[in-house]
Short mmCIF file of C-alpha atoms and ligand atoms in Angstrom, two decimals:
data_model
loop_
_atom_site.label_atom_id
_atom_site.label_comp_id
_atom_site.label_asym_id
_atom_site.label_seq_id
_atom_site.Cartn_x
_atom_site.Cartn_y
_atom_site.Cartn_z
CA UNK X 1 0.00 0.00 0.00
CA UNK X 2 1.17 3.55 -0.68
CA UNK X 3 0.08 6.67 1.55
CA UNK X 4 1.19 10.26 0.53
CA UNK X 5 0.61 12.56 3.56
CA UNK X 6 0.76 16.36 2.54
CA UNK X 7 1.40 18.68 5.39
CA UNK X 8 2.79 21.89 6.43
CA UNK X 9 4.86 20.45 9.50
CA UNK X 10 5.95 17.02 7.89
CA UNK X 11 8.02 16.62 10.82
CA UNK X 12 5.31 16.18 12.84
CA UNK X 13 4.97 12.54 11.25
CA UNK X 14 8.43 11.60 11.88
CA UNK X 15 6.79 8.84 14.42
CA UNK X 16 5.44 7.06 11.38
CA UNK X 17 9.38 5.94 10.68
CA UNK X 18 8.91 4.12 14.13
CA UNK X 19 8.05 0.92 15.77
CA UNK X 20 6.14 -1.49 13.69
CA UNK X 21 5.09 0.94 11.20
CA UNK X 22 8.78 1.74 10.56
CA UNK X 23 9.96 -1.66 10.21
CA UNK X 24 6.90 -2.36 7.98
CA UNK X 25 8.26 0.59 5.35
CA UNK X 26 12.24 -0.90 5.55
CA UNK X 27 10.31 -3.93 4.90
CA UNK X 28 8.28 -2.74 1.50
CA UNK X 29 5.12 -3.48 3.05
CA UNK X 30 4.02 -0.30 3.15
CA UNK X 31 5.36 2.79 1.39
CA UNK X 32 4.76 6.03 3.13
CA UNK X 33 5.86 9.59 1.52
CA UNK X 34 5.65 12.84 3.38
CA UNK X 35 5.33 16.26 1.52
CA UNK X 36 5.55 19.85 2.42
CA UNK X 37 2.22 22.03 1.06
CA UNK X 38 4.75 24.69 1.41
CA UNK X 39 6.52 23.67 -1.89
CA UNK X 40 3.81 24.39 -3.90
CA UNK X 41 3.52 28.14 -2.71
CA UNK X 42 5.40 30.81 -4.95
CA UNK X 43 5.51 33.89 -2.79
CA UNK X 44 8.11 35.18 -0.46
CA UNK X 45 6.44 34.06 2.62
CA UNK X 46 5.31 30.43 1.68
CA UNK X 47 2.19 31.52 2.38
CA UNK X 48 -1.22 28.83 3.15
CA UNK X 49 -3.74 30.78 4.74
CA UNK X 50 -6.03 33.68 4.71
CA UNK X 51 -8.65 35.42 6.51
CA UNK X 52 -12.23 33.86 6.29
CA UNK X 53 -14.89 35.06 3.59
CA UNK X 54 -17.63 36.14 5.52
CA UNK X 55 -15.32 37.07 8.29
CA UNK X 56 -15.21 35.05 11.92
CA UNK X 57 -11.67 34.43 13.60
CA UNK X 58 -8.79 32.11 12.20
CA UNK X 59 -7.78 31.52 9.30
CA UNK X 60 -8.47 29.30 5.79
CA UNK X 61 -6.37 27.39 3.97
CA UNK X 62 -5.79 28.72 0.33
CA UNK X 63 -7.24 26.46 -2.40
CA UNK X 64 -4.30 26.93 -4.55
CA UNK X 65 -1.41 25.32 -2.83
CA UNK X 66 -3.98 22.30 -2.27
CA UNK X 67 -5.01 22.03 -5.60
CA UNK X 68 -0.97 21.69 -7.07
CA UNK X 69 -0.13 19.71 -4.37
CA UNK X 70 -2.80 17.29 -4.77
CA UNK X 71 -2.38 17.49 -8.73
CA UNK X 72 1.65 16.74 -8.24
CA UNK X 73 1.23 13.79 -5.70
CA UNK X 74 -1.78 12.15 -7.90
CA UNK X 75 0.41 12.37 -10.87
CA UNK X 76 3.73 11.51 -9.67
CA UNK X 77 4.49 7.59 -10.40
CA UNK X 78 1.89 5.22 -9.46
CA UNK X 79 2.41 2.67 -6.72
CA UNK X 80 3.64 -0.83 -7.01
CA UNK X 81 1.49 -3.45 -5.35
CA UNK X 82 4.39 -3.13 -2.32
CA UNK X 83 2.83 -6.36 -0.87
CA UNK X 84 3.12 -8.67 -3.09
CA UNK X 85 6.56 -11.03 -3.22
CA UNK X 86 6.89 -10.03 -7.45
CA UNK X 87 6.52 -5.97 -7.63
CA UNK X 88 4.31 -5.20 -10.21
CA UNK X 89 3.45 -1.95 -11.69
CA UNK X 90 -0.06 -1.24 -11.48
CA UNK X 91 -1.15 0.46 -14.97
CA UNK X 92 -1.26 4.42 -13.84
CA UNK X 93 -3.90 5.07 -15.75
CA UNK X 94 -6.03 3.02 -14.22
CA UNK X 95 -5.24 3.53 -10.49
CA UNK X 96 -6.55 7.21 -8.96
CA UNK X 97 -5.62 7.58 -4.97
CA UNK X 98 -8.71 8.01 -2.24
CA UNK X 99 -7.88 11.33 -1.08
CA UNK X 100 -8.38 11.59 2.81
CA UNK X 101 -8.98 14.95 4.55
CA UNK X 102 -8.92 14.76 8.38
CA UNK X 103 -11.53 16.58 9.70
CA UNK X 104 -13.65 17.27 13.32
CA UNK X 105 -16.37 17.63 10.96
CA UNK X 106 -15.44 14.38 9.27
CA UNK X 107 -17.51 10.80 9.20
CA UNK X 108 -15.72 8.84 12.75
CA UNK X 109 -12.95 6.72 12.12
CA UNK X 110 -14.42 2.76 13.12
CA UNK X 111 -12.74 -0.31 12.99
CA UNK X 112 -15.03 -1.53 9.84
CA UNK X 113 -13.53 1.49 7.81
CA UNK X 114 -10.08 0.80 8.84
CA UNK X 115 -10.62 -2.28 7.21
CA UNK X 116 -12.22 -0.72 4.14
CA UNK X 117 -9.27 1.64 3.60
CA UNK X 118 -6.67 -0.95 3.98
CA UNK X 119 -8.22 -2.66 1.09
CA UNK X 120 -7.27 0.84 -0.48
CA UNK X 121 -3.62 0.59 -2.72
CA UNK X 122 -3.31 4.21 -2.38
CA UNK X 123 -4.51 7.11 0.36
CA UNK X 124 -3.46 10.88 -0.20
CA UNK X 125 -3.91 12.28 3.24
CA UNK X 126 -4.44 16.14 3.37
CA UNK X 127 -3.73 17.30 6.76
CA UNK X 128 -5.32 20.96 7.27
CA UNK X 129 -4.54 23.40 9.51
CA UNK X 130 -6.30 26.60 11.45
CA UNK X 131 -10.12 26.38 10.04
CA UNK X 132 -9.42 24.00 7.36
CA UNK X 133 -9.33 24.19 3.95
CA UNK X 134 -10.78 26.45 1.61
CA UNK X 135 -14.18 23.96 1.10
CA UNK X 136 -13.59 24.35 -2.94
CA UNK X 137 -10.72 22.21 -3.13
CA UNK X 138 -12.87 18.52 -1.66
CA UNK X 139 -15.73 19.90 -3.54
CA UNK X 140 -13.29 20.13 -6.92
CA UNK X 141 -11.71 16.60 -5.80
CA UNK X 142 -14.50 14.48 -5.04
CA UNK X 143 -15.63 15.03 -9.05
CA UNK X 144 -12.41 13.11 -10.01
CA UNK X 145 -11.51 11.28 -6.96
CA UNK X 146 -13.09 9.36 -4.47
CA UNK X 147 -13.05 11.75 -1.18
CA UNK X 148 -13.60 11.11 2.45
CA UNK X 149 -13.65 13.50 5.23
CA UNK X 150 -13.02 11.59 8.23
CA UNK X 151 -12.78 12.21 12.02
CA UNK X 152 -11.04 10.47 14.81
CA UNK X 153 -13.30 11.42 17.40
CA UNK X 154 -15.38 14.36 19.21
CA UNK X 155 -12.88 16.91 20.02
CA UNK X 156 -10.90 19.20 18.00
CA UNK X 157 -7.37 19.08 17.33
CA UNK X 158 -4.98 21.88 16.05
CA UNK X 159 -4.37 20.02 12.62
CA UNK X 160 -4.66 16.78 10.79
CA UNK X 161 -1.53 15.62 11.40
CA UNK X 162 -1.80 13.60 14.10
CA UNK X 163 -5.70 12.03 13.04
CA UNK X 164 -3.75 11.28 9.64
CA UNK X 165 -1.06 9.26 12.19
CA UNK X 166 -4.02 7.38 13.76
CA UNK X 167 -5.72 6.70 10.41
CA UNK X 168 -2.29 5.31 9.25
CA UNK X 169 -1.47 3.31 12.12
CA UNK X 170 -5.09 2.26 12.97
CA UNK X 171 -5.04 0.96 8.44
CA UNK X 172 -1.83 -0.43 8.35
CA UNK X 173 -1.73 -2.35 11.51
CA UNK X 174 -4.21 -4.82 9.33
CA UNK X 175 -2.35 -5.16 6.45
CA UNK X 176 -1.81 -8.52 5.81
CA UNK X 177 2.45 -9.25 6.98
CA UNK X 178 1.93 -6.03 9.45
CA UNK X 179 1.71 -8.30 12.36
CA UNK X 180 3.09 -11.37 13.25
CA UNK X 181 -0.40 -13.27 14.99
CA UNK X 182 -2.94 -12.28 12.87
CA UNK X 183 -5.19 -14.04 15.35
CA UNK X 184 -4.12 -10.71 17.88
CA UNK X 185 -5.92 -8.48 15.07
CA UNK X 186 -9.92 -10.41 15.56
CA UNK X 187 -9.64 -10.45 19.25
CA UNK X 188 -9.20 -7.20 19.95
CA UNK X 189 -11.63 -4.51 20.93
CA UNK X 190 -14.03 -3.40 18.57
CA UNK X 191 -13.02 -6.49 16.41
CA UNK X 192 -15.77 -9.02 18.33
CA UNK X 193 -19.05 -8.09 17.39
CA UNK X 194 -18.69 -4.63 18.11
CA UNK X 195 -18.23 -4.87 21.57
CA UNK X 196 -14.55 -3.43 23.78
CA UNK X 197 -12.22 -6.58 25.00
CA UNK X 198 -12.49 -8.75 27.70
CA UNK X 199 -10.19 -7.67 30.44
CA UNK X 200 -6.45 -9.86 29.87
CA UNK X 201 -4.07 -11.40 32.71
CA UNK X 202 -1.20 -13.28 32.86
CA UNK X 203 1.34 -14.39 35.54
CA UNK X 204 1.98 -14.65 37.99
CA UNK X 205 -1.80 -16.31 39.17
CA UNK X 206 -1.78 -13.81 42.45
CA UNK X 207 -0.89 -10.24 42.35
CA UNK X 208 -0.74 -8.54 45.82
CA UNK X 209 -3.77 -10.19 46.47
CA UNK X 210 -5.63 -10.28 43.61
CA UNK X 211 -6.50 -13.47 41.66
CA UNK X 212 -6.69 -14.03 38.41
CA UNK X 213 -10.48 -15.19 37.60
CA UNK X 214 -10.70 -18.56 38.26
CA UNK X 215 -12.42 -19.85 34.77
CA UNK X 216 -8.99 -18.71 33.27
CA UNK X 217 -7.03 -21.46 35.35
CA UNK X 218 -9.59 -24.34 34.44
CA UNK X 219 -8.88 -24.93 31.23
CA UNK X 220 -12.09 -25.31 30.01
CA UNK X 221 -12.40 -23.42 26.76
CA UNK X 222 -15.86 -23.35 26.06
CA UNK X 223 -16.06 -21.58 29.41
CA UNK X 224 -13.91 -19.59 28.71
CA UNK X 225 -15.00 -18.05 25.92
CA UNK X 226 -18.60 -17.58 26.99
CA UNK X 227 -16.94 -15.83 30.46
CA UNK X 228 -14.75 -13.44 27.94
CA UNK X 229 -17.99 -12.70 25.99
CA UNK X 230 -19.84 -11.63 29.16
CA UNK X 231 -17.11 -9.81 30.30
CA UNK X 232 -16.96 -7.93 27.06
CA UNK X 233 -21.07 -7.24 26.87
CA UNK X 234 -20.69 -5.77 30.82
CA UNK X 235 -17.90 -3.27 29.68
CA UNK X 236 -19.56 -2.37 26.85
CA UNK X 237 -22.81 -1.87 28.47
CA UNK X 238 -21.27 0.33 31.11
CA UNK X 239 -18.29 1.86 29.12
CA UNK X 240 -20.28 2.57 25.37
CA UNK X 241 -23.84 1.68 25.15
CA UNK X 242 -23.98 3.05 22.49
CA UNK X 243 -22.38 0.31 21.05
CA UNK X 244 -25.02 -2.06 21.94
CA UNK X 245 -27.21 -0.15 20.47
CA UNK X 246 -26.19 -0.57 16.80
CA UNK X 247 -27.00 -3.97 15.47
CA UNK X 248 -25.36 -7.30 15.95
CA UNK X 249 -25.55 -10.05 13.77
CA UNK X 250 -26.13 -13.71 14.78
CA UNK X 251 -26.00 -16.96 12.97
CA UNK X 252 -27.76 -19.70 15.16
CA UNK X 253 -27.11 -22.57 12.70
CA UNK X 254 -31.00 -24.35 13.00
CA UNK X 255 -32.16 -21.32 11.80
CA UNK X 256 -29.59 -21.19 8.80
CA UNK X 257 -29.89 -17.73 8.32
CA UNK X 258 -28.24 -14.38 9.60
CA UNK X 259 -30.35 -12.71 12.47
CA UNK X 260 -29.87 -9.20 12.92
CA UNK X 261 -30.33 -7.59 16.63
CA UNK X 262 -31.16 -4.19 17.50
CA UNK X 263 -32.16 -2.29 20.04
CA UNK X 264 -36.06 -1.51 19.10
CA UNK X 265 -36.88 1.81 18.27
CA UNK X 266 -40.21 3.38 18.59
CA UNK X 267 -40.17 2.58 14.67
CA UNK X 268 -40.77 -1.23 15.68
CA UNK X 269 -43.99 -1.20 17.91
CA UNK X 270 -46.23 -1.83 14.93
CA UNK X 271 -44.37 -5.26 13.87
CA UNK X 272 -43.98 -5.84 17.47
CA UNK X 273 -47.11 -5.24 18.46
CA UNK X 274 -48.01 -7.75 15.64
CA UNK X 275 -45.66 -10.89 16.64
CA UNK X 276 -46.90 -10.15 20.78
CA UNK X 277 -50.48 -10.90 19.67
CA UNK X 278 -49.38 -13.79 17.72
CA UNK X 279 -47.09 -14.94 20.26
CA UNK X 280 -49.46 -14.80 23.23
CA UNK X 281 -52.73 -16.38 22.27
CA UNK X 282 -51.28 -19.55 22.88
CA UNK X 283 -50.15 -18.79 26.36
CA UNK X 284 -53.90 -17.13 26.66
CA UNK X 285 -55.34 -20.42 25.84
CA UNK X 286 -53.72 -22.88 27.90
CA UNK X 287 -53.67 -19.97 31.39
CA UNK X 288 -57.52 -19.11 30.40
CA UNK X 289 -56.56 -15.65 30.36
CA UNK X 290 -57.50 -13.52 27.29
CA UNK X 291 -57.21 -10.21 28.81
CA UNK X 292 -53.28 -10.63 29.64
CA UNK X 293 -51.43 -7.29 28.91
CA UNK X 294 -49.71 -8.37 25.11
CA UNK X 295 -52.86 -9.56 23.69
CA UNK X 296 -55.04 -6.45 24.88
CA UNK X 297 -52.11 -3.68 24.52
CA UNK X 298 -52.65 -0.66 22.18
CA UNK X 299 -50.08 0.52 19.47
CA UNK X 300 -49.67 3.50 22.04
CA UNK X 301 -48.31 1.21 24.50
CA UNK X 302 -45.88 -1.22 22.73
CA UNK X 303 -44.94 2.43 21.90
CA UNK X 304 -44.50 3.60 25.57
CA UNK X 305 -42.92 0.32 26.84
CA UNK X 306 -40.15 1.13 23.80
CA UNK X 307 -39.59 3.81 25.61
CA UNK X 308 -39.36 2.58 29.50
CA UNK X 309 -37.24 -1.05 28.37
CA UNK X 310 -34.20 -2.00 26.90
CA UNK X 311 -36.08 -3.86 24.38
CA UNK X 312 -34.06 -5.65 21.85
CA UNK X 313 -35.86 -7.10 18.36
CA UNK X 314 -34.26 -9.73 15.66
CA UNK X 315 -34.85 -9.22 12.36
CA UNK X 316 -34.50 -12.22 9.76
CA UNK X 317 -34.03 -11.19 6.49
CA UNK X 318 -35.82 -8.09 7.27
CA UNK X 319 -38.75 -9.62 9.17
CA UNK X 320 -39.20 -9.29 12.99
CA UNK X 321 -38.85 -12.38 14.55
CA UNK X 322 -38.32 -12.30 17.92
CA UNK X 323 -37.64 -9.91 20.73
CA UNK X 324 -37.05 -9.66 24.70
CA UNK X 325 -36.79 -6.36 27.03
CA UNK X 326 -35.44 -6.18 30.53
CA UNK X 327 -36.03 -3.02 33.09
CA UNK X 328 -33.50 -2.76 36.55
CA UNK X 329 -35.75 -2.46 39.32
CA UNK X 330 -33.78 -2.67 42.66
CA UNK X 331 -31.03 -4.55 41.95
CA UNK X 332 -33.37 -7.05 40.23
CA UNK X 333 -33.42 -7.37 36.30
CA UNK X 334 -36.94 -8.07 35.20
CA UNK X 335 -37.51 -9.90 31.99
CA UNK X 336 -40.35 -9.63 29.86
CA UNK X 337 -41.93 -10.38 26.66
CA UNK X 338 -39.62 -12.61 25.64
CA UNK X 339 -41.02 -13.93 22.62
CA UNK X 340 -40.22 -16.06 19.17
CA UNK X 341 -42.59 -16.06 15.71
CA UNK X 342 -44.72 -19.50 16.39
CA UNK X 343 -43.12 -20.69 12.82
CA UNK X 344 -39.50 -20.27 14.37
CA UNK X 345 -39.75 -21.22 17.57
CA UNK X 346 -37.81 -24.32 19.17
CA UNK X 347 -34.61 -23.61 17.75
CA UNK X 348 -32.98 -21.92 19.98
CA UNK X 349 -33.78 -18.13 18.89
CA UNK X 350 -35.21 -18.17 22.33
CA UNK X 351 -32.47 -19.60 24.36
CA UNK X 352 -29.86 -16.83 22.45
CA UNK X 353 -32.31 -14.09 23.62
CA UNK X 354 -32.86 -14.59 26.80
CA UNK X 355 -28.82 -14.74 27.25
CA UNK X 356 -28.74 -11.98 25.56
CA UNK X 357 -30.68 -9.81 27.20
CA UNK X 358 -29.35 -11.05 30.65
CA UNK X 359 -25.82 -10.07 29.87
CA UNK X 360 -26.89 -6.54 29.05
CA UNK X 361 -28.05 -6.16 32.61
CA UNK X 362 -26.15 -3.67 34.27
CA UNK X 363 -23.36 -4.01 37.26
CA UNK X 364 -26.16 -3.33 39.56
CA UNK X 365 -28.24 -6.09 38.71
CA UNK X 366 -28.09 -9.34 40.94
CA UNK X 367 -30.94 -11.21 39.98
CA UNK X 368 -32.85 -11.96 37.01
CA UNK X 369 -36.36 -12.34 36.86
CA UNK X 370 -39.05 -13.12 34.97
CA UNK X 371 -42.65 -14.75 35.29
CA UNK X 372 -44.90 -16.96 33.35
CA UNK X 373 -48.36 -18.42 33.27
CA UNK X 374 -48.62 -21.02 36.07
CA UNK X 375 -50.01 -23.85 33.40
CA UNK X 376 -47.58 -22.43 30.46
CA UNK X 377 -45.79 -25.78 31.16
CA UNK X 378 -43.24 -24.90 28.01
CA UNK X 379 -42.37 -21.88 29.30
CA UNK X 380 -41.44 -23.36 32.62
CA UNK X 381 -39.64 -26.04 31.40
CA UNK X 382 -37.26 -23.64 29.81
CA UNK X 383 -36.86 -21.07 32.39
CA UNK X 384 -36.10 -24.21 34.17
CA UNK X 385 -33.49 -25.39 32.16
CA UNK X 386 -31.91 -21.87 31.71
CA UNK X 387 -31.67 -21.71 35.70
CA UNK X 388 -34.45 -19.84 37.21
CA UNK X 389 -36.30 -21.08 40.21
CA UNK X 390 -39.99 -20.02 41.48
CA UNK X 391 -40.14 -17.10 43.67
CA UNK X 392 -42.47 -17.88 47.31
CA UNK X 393 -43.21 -14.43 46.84
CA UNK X 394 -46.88 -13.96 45.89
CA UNK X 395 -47.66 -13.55 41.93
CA UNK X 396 -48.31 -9.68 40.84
CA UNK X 397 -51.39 -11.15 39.44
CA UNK X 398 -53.18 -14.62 39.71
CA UNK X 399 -52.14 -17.38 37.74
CA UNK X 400 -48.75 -16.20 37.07
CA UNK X 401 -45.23 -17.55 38.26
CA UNK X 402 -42.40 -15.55 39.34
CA UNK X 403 -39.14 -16.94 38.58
CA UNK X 404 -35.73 -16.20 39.52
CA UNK X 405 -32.05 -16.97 39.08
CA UNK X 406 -29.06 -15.37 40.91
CA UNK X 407 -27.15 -13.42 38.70
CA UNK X 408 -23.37 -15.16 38.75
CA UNK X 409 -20.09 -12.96 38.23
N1 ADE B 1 -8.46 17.93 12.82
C1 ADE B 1 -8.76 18.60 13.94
N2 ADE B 1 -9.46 17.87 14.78
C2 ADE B 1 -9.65 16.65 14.17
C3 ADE B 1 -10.33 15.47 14.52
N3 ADE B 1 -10.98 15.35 15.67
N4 ADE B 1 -10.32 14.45 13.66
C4 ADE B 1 -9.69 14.58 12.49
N5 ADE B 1 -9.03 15.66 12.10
C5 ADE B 1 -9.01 16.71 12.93
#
C-alpha cells in the first residue's frame, strides 16, 4: 500500500518511521511519503492561509497550494502493489488515490472502515490546519476522486496531522504481513461483534492479592469463551452503550440464516405489536386468560414500553422475529416479553435471547427475573433449564409464576 501525507509540519509525522510501522516501510510493506504544502507556494512568505470570507476568527487554507499539491502527488508515479513477493506496476492510468482529509467535521474513524481503507492501494492524506481548507478544493476533488472527510473522534485538534497518524497506524496495523499473529488483530476490541475486550491477565496467578479469575485457570475453553464474551457485553454496556445499540448479527445454525439484533426503536412497535399478539394467544389459551397485557395492549403502548425497556428485536431477512426487554428495578433485572414467531420457535432463537438480554443487565443487577403463566408448562420447562427457580413471593397477578435466578459474576 502507498500513503502520501501532505502537510505543512511534515516533521510532525516523523513517528510514522517508528516501531512497527517503521519496520513495515524498511520492509516494503508499506510505502509512506511525506510532503511539504509549502513547496507548492510561490511567494516570499510560503504563504497557506487567509482570513475567512464572511469574516469570523482564524484563518483558511488557500485552495491553490492544495489544488498543485494534490495534482503533483496524484500524478507523480503510481504505486507498485508493495505487498506482493513479485513488484508489479499497477497500470497508472487506471489507479486514482482516495484522497483523505482529516476533519472534526469528518464521518468517525471505526474499525469496519479501517478495514475498508486498507483494502485501499493508495490514500493521499491532506492534513489541514487553522479552520481548514478552503471547502472548494474537496468539492473540486470528489468530481475526479473518491473523497472522504473523516474524524477520529469528538474533540478538535490543532491540525490533521496527528488524526492522519491514527488513520495510518489504525489501516496499516491490518495489512496482511503487518503483524506477526494475525489471530491478535480479531480479538481485539471493537473487532468481536462490536463490543470493547475482555479484560487480559497473565502471571503470575496472584498479584498482591488479587487473583486471576478462576475460569482462566480451568482450562475449560468453552467456558472460557462464553466468560470473555460476558465480560466484554458488561464493559460495553457500562463503558459505550452506544455500542449495543447498533445492530449485531447472529447466525444460530438451526435457523440457517443471519439474524440481525437491535435495540427496538419506537419505529418497531407496529411489527412488534403484531408478533406479541401472535405470540401470546397460545399462552392465553392454555392460562384461560385472554385479557393478559400483550394480547389487549394498544399501538400506544408497545410504543411507551419502547420507551421505558431496553427492548431488543431480531430481524430475519428483514422480518421481525423475535424480541425480549429487561427493566432494573432494585437490583433485580426483570424480563419480559420474551417472545419467538410460532413458525421459528424451538430452535434456539429463544435460548440466544434470553442470554442476551441477561448479559446486558447492568453491574447493579443481581438477579434476574421473569414470570410466566402457572399452566404455560413450556415456558417453565425452559426457564427451568436456563436456571431460574420459582419465587415464594406472591404472583403480581393470579395465575402467574415468578421466577428467579441469581445473577453469577
Ligand atoms: N483535525 C482537527 N481535529 C480533528 C479530529 N478530531 N479528527 C480529524 N481531524 C481533525
Amino acid at each position: 500500500m502507498r500513503i502520501d501525507i501532505i502537510s505543512i509540519f511534515p516533521d510532525y509525522l516523523a513517528p510514522l518511521e517508528l516501531s512497527l510501522l517503521g519496520r513495515a516501510r524498511v520492509g516494503g510493506l508499506i510505502d509512506i511519503r511525506t510532503h511539504d504544502l509549502r513547496r507548492w507556494t510561490h511567494d516570499r512568505h510560503h504563504t497557506v492561509d487567509d482570513t475567512p470570507y464572511g469574516g469570523g476568527a482564524g484563518m483558511v487554507m488557500k485552495p491553490e497550494p492544495w489544488g498543485e499539491a494534490i495534482d503533483s502527488v496524484v500524478a507523480s508515479d503510481a504505486p507498485t502493489d508493495v505487498a506482493s513477493d513479485a513488484p508489479t506496476i499497477v497500470a497508472s492510468a487506471a489507479l486514482t488515490p482516495l484522497l483523505i482529509v482529516p476533519s472534526p467535521s469528518g464521518t468517525r474513524l471505526t474499525q469496519p472502515m479501517a478495514e475498508r481503507l486498507a483494502a485501499e492501494p493508495w490514500l493521499v492524506l491532506a492534513c489541514g490546519r487553522y479552520e481548514g481548507i478552503d471547502q472548494r478544493v474537496i468539492d473540486h476533488y470528489s468530481q475526479q476522486l473518491s473523497v472522504e472527510e473523516i474524524s477520529i473522534g469528538d474533540f478538535v485538534l490543532n491540525g490533521g496531522e496527528v488524526a492522519a497518524m491514527v488513520i495510518v497506524e489504525a489501516v496499516a496495523r491490518l495489512l496482511p504481513g503487518f503483524v506477526g499473529n494475525a489471530a491478535s488483530l480479531t480479538e481485539e476490541s471493537h473487532a468481536i461483534g462490536g463490543l470493547l475486550e475482555y479484560p487480559v491477565y497473565t502471571k503470575p496467578a496472584s498479584w498482591r492479592g488479587r487473583d486471576v479469575p478462576s475460569v482462566l485457570l480451568s482450562g475449560d475453553h468453552g467456558k472460557i469463551a462464553a466468560w470473555r464474551h460476558e465480560q466484554a457485553l458488561r464493559r460495553t454496556a457500562k463503558r459505550r452503550p452506544d455500542l449495543l445499540h447498533s445492530s449485531e448479527s447472529v447466525h444460530l445454525s438451526d435457523l440457517g440464516s443471519t439474524l440481525m439484533v437491535t435495540r427496538a426503536t419506537r419505529a418497531d412497535a407496529p411489527e412488534l405489536l403484531t408478533l406479541q399478539r401472535g405470540c401470546w394467544v397460545s399462552e392465553a389459551q392454555a392460562n384461560d386468560a385472554l385479557g393478559i397485557p400483550p394480547l389487549v395492549e394498544s399501538l400506544a403502548d408497545v410504543r411507551d414500553g419502547i420507551e421505558t425497556w431496553t427492548t431488543f428485536v431480531v430481524r430475519a431477512g428483514g422480518r421481525l422475529v423475535g424480541s425480549a426487554r429487561a427493566r432494573l428495578d432494585e437490583g433485580c433485572w426483570r424480563v419480559g416479553r420474551l417472545m419467538v414467531a410460532p413458525d421459528l420457535q424451538g430452535r434456539g432463537l429463544g435460548r440466544w435471547l434470553l442470554e442476551h438480554i441477561e448479559a446486558q443487565a447492568p453491574p447493579e443487577a443481581h438477579t434476574f427475573e421473569l414470570f410466566t403463566g402457572s399452566r404455560s408448562a413450556g415456558n417453565l420447562r425452559r426457564y427451568r433449564k436456563a436456571g431460574y427457580r420459582a419465587s415464594s413471593e406472591p404472583p403480581p397477578e393470579p395465575g402467574v409464576v415468578v421466577l428467579r435466578k441469581p445473577r453469577r459474576r
